[in-house]
Every structure is written in structure tokens, then in C-alpha cells.
XYZ file of C-alpha atoms in Angstrom:
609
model
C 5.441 -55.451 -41.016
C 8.100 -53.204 -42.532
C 4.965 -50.240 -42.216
C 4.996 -50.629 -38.292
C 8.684 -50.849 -38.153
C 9.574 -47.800 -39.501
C 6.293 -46.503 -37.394
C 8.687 -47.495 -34.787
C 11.714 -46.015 -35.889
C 10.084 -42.803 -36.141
C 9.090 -43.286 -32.818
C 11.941 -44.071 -31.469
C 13.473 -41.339 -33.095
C 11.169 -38.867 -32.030
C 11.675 -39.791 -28.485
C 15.315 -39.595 -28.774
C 15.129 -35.910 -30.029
C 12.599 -34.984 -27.131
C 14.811 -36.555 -24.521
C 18.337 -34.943 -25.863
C 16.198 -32.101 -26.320
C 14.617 -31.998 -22.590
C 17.803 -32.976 -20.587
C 20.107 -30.599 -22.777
C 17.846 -27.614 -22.036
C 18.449 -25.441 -18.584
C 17.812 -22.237 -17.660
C 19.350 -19.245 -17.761
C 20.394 -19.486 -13.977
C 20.009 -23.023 -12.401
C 20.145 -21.834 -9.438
C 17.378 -18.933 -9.589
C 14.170 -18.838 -9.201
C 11.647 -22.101 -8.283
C 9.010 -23.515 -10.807
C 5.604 -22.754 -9.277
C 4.859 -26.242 -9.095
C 7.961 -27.749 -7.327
C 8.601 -25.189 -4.384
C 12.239 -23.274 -3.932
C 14.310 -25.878 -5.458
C 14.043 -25.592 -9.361
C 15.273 -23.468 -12.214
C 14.328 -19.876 -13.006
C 11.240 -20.106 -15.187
C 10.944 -18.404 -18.334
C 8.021 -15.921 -17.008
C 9.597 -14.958 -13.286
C 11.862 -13.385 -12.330
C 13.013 -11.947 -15.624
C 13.995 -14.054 -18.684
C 16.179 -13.879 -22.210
C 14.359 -10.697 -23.827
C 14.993 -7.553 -24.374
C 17.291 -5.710 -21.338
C 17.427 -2.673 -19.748
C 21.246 -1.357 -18.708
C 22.014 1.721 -17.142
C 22.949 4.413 -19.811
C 24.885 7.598 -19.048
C 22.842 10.000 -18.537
C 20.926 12.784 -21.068
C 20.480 15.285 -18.606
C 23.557 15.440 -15.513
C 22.930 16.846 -12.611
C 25.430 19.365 -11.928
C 24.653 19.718 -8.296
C 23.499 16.794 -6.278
C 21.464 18.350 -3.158
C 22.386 16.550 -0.042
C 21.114 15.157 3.329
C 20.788 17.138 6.208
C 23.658 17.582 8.724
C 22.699 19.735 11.025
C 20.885 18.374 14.384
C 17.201 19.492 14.841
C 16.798 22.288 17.607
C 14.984 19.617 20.127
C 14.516 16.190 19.945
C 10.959 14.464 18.333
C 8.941 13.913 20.483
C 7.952 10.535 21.534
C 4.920 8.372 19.235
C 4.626 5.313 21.708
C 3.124 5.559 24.735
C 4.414 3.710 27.734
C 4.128 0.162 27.743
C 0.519 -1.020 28.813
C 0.266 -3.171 32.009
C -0.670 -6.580 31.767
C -1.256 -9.407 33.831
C -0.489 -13.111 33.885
C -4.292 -13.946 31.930
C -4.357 -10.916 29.452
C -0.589 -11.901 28.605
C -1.652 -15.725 27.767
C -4.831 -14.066 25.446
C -2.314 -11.935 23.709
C -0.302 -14.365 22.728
C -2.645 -17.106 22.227
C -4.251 -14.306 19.619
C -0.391 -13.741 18.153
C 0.210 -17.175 17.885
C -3.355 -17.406 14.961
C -2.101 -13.690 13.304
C 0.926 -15.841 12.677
C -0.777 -19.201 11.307
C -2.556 -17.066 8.956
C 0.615 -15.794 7.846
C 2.140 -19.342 7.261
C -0.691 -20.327 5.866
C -0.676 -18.077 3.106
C 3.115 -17.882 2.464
C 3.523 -21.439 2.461
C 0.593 -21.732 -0.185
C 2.848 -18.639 -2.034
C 6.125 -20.740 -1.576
C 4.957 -24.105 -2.697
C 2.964 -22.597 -5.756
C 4.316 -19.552 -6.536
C 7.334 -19.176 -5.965
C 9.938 -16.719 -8.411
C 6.386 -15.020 -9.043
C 4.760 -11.727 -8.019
C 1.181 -13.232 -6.862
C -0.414 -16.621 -6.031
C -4.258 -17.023 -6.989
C -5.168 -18.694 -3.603
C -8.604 -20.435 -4.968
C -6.226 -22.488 -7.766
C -3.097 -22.489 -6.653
C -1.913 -20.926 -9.672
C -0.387 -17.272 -10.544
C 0.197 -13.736 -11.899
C 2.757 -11.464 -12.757
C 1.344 -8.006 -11.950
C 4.243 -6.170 -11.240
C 7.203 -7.146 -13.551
C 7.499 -10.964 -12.454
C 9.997 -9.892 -9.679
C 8.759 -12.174 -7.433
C 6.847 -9.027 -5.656
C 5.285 -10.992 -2.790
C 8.832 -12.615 -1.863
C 10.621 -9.570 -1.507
C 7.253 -7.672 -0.414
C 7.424 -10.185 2.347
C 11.243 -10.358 3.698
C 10.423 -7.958 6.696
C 7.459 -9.707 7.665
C 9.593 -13.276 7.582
C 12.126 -11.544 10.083
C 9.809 -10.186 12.410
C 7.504 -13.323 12.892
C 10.718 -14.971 13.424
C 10.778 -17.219 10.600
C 14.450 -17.101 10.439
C 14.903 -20.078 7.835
C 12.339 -19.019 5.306
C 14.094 -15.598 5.529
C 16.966 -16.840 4.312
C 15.980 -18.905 1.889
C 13.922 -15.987 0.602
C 16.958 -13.838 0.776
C 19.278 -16.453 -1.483
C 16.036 -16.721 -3.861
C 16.534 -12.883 -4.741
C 19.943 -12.985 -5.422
C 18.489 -14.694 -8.396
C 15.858 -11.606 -9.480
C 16.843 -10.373 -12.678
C 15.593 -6.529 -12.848
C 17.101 -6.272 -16.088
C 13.979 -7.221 -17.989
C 10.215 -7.837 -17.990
C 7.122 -8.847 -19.795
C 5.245 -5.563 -18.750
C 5.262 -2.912 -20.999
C 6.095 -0.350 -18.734
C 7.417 -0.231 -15.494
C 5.519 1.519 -12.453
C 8.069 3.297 -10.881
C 5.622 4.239 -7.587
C 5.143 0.356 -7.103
C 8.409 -0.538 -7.871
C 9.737 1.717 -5.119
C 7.430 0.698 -2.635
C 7.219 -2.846 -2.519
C 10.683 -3.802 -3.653
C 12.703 -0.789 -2.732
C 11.102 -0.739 0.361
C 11.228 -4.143 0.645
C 14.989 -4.928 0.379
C 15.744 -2.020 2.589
C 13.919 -2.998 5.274
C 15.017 -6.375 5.222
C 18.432 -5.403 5.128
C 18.042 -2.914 7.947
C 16.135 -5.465 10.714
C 18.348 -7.724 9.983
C 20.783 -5.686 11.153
C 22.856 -5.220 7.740
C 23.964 -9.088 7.880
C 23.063 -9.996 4.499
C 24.479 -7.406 1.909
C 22.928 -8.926 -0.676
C 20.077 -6.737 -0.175
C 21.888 -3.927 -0.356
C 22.929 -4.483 -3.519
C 19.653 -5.617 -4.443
C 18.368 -2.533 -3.055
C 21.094 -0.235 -5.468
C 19.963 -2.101 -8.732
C 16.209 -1.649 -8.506
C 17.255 2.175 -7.212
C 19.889 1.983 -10.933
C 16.219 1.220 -12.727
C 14.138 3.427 -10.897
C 16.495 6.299 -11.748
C 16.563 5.976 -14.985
C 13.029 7.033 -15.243
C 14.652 10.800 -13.805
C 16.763 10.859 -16.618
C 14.095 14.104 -18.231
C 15.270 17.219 -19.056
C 13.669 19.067 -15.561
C 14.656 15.815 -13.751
C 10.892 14.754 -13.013
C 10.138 10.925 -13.300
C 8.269 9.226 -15.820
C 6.161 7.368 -13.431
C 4.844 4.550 -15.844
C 8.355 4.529 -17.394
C 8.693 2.708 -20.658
C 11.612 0.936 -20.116
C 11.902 -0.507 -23.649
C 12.287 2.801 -25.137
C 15.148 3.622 -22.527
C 16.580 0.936 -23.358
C 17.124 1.770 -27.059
C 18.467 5.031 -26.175
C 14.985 6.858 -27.437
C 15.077 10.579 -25.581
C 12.675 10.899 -22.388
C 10.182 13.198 -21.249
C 7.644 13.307 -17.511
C 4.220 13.287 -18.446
C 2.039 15.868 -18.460
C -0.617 14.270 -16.897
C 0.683 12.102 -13.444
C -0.941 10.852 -10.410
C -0.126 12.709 -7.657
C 0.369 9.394 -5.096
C 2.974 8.161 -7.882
C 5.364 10.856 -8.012
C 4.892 12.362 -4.824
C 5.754 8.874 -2.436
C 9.364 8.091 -3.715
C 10.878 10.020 -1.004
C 11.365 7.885 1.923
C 13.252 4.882 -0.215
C 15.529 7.328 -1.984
C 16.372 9.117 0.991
C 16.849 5.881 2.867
C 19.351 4.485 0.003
C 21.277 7.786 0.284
C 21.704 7.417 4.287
C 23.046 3.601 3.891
C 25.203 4.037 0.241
C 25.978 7.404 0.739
C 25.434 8.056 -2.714
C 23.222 11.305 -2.482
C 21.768 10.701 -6.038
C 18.809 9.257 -4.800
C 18.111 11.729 -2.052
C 18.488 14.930 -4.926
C 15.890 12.935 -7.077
C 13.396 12.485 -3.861
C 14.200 16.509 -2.857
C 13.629 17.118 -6.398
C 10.316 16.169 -6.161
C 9.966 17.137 -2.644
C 11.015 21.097 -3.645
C 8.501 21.213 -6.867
C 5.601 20.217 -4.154
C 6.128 22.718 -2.634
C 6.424 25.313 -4.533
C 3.304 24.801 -6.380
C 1.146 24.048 -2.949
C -0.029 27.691 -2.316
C -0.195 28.306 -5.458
C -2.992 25.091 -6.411
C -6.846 25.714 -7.019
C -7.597 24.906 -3.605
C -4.510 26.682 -1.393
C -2.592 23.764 0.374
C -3.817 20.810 -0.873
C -2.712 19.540 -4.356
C -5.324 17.848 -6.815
C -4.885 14.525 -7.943
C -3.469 15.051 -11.447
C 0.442 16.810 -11.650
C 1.859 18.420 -14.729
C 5.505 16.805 -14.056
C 6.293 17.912 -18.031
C 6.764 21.412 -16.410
C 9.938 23.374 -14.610
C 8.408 23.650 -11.944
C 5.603 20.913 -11.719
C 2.450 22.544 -11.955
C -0.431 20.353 -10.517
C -3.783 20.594 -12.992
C -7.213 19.658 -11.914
C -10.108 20.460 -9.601
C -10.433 17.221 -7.580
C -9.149 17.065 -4.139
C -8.816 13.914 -1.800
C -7.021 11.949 0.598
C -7.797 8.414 -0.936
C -6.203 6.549 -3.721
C -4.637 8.365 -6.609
C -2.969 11.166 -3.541
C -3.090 9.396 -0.166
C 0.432 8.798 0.321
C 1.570 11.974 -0.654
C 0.373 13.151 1.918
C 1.380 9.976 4.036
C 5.061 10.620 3.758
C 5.649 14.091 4.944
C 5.309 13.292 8.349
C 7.267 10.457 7.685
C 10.010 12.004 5.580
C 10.426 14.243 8.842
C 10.884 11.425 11.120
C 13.227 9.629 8.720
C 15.536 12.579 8.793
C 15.491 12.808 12.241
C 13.489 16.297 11.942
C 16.962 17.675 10.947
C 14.679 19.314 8.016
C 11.540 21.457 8.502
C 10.533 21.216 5.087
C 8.120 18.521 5.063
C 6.541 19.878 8.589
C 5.747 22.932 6.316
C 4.480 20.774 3.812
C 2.091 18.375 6.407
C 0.914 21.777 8.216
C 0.080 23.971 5.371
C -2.500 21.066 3.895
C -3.519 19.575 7.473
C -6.098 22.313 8.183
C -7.058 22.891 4.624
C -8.335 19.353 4.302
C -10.181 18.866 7.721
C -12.289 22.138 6.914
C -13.142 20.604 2.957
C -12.672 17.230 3.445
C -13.107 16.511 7.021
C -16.778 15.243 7.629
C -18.639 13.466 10.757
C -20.506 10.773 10.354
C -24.116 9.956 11.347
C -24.121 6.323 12.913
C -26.788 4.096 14.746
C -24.723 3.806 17.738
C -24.162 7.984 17.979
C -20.386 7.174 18.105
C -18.282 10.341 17.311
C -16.996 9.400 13.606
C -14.903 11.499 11.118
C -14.521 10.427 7.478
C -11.868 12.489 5.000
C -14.513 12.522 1.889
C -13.602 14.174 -1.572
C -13.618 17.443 -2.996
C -13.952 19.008 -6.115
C -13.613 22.482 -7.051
C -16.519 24.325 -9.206
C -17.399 27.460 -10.775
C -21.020 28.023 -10.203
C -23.323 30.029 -13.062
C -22.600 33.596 -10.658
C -18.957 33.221 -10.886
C -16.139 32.546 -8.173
C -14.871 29.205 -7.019
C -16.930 27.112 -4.544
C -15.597 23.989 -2.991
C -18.520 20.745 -3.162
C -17.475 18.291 -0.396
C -18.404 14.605 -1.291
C -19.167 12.149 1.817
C -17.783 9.307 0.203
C -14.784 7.326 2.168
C -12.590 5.062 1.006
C -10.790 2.371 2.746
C -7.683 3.475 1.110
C -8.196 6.751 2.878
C -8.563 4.396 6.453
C -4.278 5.420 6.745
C -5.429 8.878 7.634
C -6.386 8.297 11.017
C -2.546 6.887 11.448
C -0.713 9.776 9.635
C -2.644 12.399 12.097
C -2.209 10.825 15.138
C 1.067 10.712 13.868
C 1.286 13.852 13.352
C -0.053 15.033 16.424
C 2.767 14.188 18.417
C 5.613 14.555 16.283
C 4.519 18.280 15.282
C 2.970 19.390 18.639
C -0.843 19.164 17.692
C -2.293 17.538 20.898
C -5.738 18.244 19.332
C -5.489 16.408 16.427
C -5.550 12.760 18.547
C -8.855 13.080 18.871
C -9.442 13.615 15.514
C -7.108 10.793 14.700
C -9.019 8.915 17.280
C -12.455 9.540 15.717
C -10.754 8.505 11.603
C -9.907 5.410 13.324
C -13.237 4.680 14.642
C -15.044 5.357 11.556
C -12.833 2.862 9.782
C -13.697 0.244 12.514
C -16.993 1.489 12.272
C -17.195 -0.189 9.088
C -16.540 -3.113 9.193
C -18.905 -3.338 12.058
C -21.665 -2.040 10.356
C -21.688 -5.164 7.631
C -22.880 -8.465 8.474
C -19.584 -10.053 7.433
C -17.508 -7.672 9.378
C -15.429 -6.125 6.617
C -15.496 -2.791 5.602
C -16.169 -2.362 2.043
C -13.526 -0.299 -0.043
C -16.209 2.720 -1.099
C -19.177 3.867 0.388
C -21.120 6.923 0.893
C -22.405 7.937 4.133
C -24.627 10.313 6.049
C -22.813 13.685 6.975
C -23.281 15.849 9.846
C -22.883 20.072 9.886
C -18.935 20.360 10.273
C -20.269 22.929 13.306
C -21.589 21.118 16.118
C -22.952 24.248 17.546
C -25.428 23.477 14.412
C -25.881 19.624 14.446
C -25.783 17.309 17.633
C -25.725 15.043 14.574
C -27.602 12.532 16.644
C -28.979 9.026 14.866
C -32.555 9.090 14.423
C -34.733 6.739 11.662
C -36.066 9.843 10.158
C -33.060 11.424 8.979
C -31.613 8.322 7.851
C -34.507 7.680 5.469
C -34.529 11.483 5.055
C -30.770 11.241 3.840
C -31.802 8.000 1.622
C -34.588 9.474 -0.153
C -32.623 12.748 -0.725
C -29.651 10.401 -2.048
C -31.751 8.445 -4.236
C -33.699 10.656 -5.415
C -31.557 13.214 -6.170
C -31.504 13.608 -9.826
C -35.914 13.276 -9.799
C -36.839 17.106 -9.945
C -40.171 16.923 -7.892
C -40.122 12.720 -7.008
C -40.809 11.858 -3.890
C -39.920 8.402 -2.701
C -42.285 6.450 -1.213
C -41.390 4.092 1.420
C -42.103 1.159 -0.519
C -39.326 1.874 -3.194
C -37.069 2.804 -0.296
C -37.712 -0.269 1.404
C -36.947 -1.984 -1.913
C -33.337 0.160 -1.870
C -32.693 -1.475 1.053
C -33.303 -4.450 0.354
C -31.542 -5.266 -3.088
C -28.846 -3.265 -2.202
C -28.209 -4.677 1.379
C -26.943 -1.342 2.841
C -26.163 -1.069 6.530
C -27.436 1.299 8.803
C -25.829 4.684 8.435
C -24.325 3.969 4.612
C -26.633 5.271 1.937
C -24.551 3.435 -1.009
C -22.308 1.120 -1.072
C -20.495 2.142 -4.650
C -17.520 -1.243 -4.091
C -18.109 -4.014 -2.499
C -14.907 -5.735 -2.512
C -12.391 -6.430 -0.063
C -9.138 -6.700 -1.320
C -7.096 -7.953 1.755
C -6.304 -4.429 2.290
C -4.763 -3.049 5.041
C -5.229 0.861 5.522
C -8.018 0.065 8.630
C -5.807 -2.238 10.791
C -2.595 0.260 10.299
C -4.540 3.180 11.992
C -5.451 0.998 14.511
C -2.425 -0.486 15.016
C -0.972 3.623 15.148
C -3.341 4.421 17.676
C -2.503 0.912 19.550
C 1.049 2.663 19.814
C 0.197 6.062 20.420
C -2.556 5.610 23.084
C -1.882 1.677 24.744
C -5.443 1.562 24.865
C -6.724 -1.810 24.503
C -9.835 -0.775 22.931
C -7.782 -0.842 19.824
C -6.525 -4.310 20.623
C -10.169 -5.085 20.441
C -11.325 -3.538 17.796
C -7.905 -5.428 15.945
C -9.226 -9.136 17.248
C -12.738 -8.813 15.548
C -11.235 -7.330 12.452
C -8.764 -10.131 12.136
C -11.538 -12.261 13.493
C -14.070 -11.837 10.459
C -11.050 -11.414 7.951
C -9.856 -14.475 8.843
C -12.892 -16.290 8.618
C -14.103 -15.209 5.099
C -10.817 -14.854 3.723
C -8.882 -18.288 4.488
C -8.862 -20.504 1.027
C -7.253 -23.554 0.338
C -3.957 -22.344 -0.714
C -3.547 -18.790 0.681
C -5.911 -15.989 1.712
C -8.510 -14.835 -1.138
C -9.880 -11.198 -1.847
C -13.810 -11.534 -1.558
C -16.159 -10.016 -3.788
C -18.665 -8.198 -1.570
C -18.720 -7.853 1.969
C -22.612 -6.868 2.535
C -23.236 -10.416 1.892
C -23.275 -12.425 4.664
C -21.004 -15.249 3.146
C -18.758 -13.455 0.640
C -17.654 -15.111 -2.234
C -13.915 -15.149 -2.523
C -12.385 -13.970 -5.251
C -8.768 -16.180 -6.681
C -6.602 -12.674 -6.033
C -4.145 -12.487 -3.319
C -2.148 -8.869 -3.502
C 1.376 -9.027 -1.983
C 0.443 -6.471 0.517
C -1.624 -9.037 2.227
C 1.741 -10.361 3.466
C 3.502 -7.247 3.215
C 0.837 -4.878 5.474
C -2.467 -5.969 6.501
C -1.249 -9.597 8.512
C 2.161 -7.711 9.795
C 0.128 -5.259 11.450
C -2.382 -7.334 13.045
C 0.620 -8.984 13.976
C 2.717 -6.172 15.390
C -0.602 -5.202 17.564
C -0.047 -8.514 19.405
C 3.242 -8.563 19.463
C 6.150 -7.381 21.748
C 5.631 -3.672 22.478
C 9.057 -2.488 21.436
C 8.730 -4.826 18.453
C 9.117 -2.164 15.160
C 8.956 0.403 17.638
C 7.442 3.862 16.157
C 10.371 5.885 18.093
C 13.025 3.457 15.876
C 10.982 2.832 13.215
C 9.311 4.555 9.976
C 7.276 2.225 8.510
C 6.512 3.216 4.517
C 3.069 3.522 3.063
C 4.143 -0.774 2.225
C 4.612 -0.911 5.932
C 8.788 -1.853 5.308
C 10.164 -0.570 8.569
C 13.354 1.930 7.860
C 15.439 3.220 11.112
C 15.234 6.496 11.707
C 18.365 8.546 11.720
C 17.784 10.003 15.198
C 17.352 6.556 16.594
């Protein structure tokens, strides 16, 4: 007896302790940040939204800047021209299908956000297939802030401002990641607060200041001796005072596609910090384009240890790693009203230089005219001298180009270049359309035609398909030739579609670089071919894509039921489902002659609008 008494008392005691121990405990900030399991209504948690660890805190600075550069003042010789067209007619029925197509865009949407905000919450990603999630970029809650635009322009006023009250609670201070990527950071919540704070017509300040202290962070990372960023900026060193240097070796997307957040901070804070540290970067560019292995373009790796950068490397493309580079000089030059020429330079002296490397048609089934930016690389064959070896490999990170030169087109006077904006656009529809699940893959390798048509009619017949194949296939057999069996057999285990002769990934990552070029061309043309081609790409995302608690990523799209894949990437909210959306939508809604929308698609207001 007196053994199971004192069993008791230690029981008792035991659940004493736990309960002072339980109800005695709270969180850093009881008001921050929901637990994932409870919806927007709990504590912070100790793994969003930042936590007691190590901090960061803004340090004076190793290297001043004795000059700050400064925006433009002066008012552009003529106005930019015009990006939208004029508003398409449309009658009583096509009005009621519009809408009635808006209306799903924006169920998917709700769908996945409220499977984000019930399970989520305070946290970067949701896995959609388990309702649980991840932390990929710093635990600041990247799909909430990544998805405060989107909130305001499907007019879901209250979840906006809860969303907005949750990031008051974000503490950027501090992180579980190692280091902090500074291209990803500046994109998604930069960009993100900014926008926000600028469709919502500067009503909530909150993100302004939200906006300053992830700009504090992201400058720190300038603090070098030539003023170049650390892109993948260890953050823990900073913040024991250890000395800093760029990196010799940098992606050329990551330091090169700061400039339009900066810039935009500097026009609403005045503070013109942020715009020297974008013109910086801006000014290095170029100075080292004419100057690169291949004239005009720069490759994908940048020396940013050097005064001046110097890029290094011989391989060229318009697809992940450099894409939106070369995204935001067009941009950069509607941002600032095209009260600065410099980025025009910049767009114009790599333009032509990429569409006579890069720049490839495409043989397809349907003899549709097709252009693809491939890759290039720069050799030195046995004889000496430098040949260029063009790659027909597209990626669907490169599917923005068709938007950027259509862009381009009108802003910079190159009526030409819609067609070939026209035909980019295409060949990224094209894709998906070619699979039996209706995505496009994110790599594959297809058949090109002679650059001269004069040459090739490049006309679709079985025989130079197969020819292409075997030559594919069989190009590291000296002497093989493939019989039709084996090729057969190619086809078969690797499901390839008609006019692809590899498919080298076949995921689909909810990504939205396809729909945004047709959702430019939407703008720029107000033909409703691209609302078209928009429906069946939402139509067959949709459908393979929908999970129980949000939207999933699928595995491989040549398969005629995908398996999905328990990754949901804040852009999905951010990008791909706000364009589909803004296709549908009110035609002045984000306008392009207001609007600049960043390579996150965050909508920031020009300065000439």
C-alpha cells in the first residue's frame, strides 16, 4: 500500500510540474505568429517566424559610401509608349464565360491559401499532400507575405488584413538557415511588402516599415569593400562583426535582379541608399557587357570579388541561373519612368546578340511558327578561335522571355520583335499541349530548324523527326545506326511527345513563367487566343494539381495521371494563380501602363504613372 502511494505522489507530483510548467511557458510574442495546427490565432512558434537564437542587428558600416548616387530627376524626352492595347469588346455571353472562368482561378486560390492558413500559418511553405510544412526560406512566413498582393487584388479584403497584422509579428532578426539568400529575400518579401503597401494605396504603414527592415538586412550583405553583395550572405558571421567579402564565383540572376525593390524603396523612403546599391550593380553590368566572351550577353557565373565585376565563364542562357537579369532592364526602365536610358542600353545591346545564338525555331507536328531561347556555350575548337555551340534545350523558366520582348517591343520601339514575342509564347503553350496531361515539363530538348528560313521551311515531316531522334540518340555511337525497333523502344519508355526528342525534367513545379507571357501578350495584343490558350492551361493545372489541402507540384507530366508531389512553392500563390487570374479579370486591373510587375509578379507603380 505505502509502494502505490508514493507511486502516486510521484505522480501527482509529476503532473503538477508539467502543468506549472505548460501554463507558465509563452512565447516570445503572444500575439505573433499562429501554430500550424490551430490557424491565425496562437503564439509564435519556436521554428517561424524567427525565434530566441542568435540575432542579426544592423552594424555601422566597414566600408561608407561617400557618395550615394541618386534617382533620376530629369523627365524623359517623350513619354513610354503604351503596353496595353485597347480594351477588347465583349458581349453580354463572353462577359458571363469570363467571369464564370474568374470566379474557379479564384477558388483555386482559396483553396490553397486556406489549406496554407489553417496549416501553415507563421511558415514559409505548406506540404499540400499532409498538411504539414517547411521552412525554405528563413521561416518568414514566405508564402504570407509572398501572397499579400494577390489577397488585395482577388478582393479578399479580410484575409488581407489579417495577413497584414500577422507580419507585424515577423521577426527578420534571426533564422535557422545558415545563410541568407539575398536574391530570394528581395524578391518575395521585398517585393512582397512593397507591393502590398503600394495597391493598397499606402493605408497600412506597417509594410513600409516592414519593407525598410528586410531592405536594413539585405544591405548588410553590401557592406564589402567594392560594395558588391554577398548573395548567399552568412548572416551569422555579420553578426559577430567578422569582416566581409562578394564572392568570386556568383550567379548572375542573384546579383543582377535586386534593382527594381531597391529602387522602389528609394522612391517611397527617400532614402537613396538602396537605389546606389541597385545602380551599383546596375553600373558594373555594364561595364563588363562588351567586354564578356560572347559581346553583350553575360555568362552565368560573375566575379563580384572584383572592382569592377568581371563575369567568368563560357555558358550563355536566358533560363534559370540569368533569366531575370535580363528580365529587369526593361523593367528598371519603366519603373523610372524612362527618365534613365541606361538599362535601354543594357536590354538593346544583349537583345540581338541572344536571338542570333540563342534564338531557335522549333519543328512541331502542327507546323506552328515556334521560337525557343536554347543555351549557349562558348568553345575553342582544336584550329583555334572561339565558336559559339547553340543547345536546343528550353526551359520553362526561360517561358518569361516571350513577356520581357513583347515588352520590350513597345516600350523601346521594336515593332518587330511582337512577333517574335508572339512565337516564345506559343512555344511555351506549345508545350503543354504537346503532353498528354497538358503541362509543360520544366526541360526538354527539341527539334531545331536553320535560323534562315531562306534555308529551312522547317516543315514537320515523320522522317526528320525520327531523323532528329536517331541523330540525338545516337550521338555519342561513332558508326551506330539505330534501327527502328530501338527507336520505337525510345519512344516508348521514355513517353516523349511529338516534336521533343528528350525530356531531361519531368516535373512541374506550379511554376508560372508560361501563363505570365501569356498573360503579357493578353495585354499587349487583346487577342483572345491567349485567353484560350490561359483556360486549358489552368484547365489541366487545375485538374492534376488540386490536393487535399492546397495545390501539389507533380512529378512528371508525360504521364497521363501525374503523381503529385507534397511541395507547394509560395510562388504558386504569389505568380502562377495571380496571373491566370489577372487574364480574367478587369482589364485595367494591375494595368501594365501603372504597373511593373517584378520577376515575383509584386506589382510596383511606376513613377510616370
Amino acid at each position: 500500500m505505502a509502494v502505490r502511494r508514493f507511486r502516486l505522489l510521484l505522480a501527482i507530483v509529476a503532473f503538477w510540474v508539467f502543468v506549472s510548467w505548460y501554463y507558465s511557458w509563452q512565447p516570445r510574442s503572444p500575439s505573433g505568429l499562429l501554430r500550424p495546427a490551430h490557424g491565425p490565432s496562437s503564439g509564435l512558434t519556436s521554428d517561424s517566424a524567427g525565434s530566441e537564437r542568435l540575432r542579426w542587428e544592423k552594424r555601422p558600416p566597414q566600408y561608407p559610401v561617400d557618395k550615394l548616387a541618386t534617382l533620376p530627376t530629369n523627365k524623359p524626352t517623350k513619354p513610354v509608349p503604351r503596353i496595353q492595347a485597347a480594351r477588347p469588346e465583349e458581349n453580354a455571353a463572353a462577359k458571363e464565360l469570363r467571369l464564370r472562368r474568374l470566379a474557379a482561378i479564384g477558388d483555386s486560390f482559396k483553396h490553397s491559401w486556406n489549406g496554407y492558413k489553417k496549416h501553415a500559418w507563421g511558415h514559409d511553405e505548406i506540404k499540400p499532400l499532409t498538411g504539414k510544412y517547411k521552412n525554405p526560406f528563413g521561416g518568414w512566413a514566405a508564402t504570407l507575405v509572398d501572397s499579400l498582393d494577390s489577397l488585395w487584388l482577388l478582393d479578399m479584403k479580410d484575409d488581407f488584413e489579417l495577413a497584414v497584422k500577422a507580419c507585424d509579428d515577423i521577426d527578420f532578426s534571426t533564422t535557422e538557415a545558415r545563410d541568407i539568400n539575398i536574391f530570394e529575400t528581395t524578391i518575395r518579401y521585398l517585393g512582397g511588402f512593397l507591393a502590398a503597401y503600394e495597391l493598397s494605396e499606402k493605408k497600412y504603414p506597417s509594410l513600409l516599415s516592414k519593407a525598410t527592415e528586410v531592405a536594413d538586412l539585405i544591405m548588410t550583405a553590401f557592406d564589402t569593400p567594392n560594395r558588391m553583395p554577398i548573395t548567399r550572405f552568412p548572416w551569422k558571421e555579420y553578426a559577430k562583426g567578422m569582416p566581409q567579402k562578394a564572392r568570386s564565383h556568383v550567379l548572375l540572376a542573384e546579383i543582377g535582379s535586386l534593382g527594381l525593390e531597391l529602387t522602389k524603396l528609394s522612391q517611397l523612403t527617400e532614402d537613396m541608399q538602396y537605389y546606389d546599391a541597385a545602380k551599383r550593380i546596375y553600373d558594373g553590368l555594364e561595364r563588363d557587357q562588351k567586354t564578356t566572351i560572347l559581346p553583350g550577353m553575360w555568362p552565368v557565373i560573375i566575379d563580384a570579388s572584383k572592382s569592377p565585376i568581371k563575369s567568368s565563364g563560357d555558358g550563355f542562357t536566358l533560363g534559370g541561373m540569368s533569366d531575370s537579369t535580363y528580365e529587369y532592364l526593361g523593367k528598371q526602365y519603366l519603373l523610372l519612368g524612362g527618365a534613365l536610358d541606361q538599362p535601354r542600353r543594357m536590354y538593346e545591346g544583349f537583345i540581338e546578340v541572344a536571338k542570333k545564338h540563342l534564338l531557335r525555331r522549333a519543328l512541331n507536328p502542327d507546323n506552328i511558327p515556334l521560337l525557343f531561347f536554347g543555351d549557349a556555350r562558348v568553345v575553342t575548337p582544336p584550329d583555334g578561335g572561339k565558336k559559339v555551340v547553340t543547345t536546343p534545350s528550353s526551359q520553362h523558366l526561360t517561358c518569361f522571355a516571350g513577356g520581357m520582348v513583347g515588352m520590350a517591343a513597345k516600350i523601346f520601339d521594336r515593332p518587330s520583335d511582337l512577333d517574335v514575342a508572339e512565337q516564345l509564347s506559343d512555344g511555351c503553350f506549345w508545350s503543354y499541349n504537346a503532353t498528354v496531361s497538358g503541362i509543360g515539363p520544366e526541360i526538354f530538348h527539341f527539334v531545331p530548324c536553320d535560323p534562315d528560313a531562306a534555308k529551312d521551311d522547317c516543315q514537320w515531316s515523320e522522317a526528320r523527326w525520327t531523323g532528329a531522334l536517331k541523330t540525338y540518340w545516337g550521338q555519342n555511337s561513332k558508326g551506330y545506326e539505330m534501327s527502328d525497333e530501338h527507336l520505337q523502344n525510345i519512344l516508348d519508355t521514355r513517353r516523349l511527345p511529338r516534336g521533343m526528342v528528350q525530356v531531361d525534367d519531368r516535373r512541374y513545379i506550379l511554376r508560372p513563367e508560361a501563363i505570365e507571357s501569356v498573360f503579357y501578350m493578353w495585354r499587349m495584343t487583346g487577342s483572345a487566343k491567349f485567353m484560350d490558350q490561359a483556360w486549358a492551361m489552368f484547365e489541366a493545372v487545375e485538374r492534376w494539381t488540386r490536393s487535399k489541402y492546397a495545390s501539389a507540384a507533380l512529378d512528371d507530366v508525360t504521364l497521363e495521371r501525374p503523381m503529385q508531389v507534397d511541395s507547394m512553392e509560395s510562388f504558386w500563390l504569389a505568380e502562377t494563380l495571380k496571373y491566370f487570374y489577372l487574364i480574367f479579370a478587369d482589364w485595367e486591373l494591375a494595368s501594365l501602363d501603372q504597373w511593373v510587375l517584378n520577376t515575383e509578379a509584386h506589382p510596383l507603380r511606376r513613377a510616370d504613372a
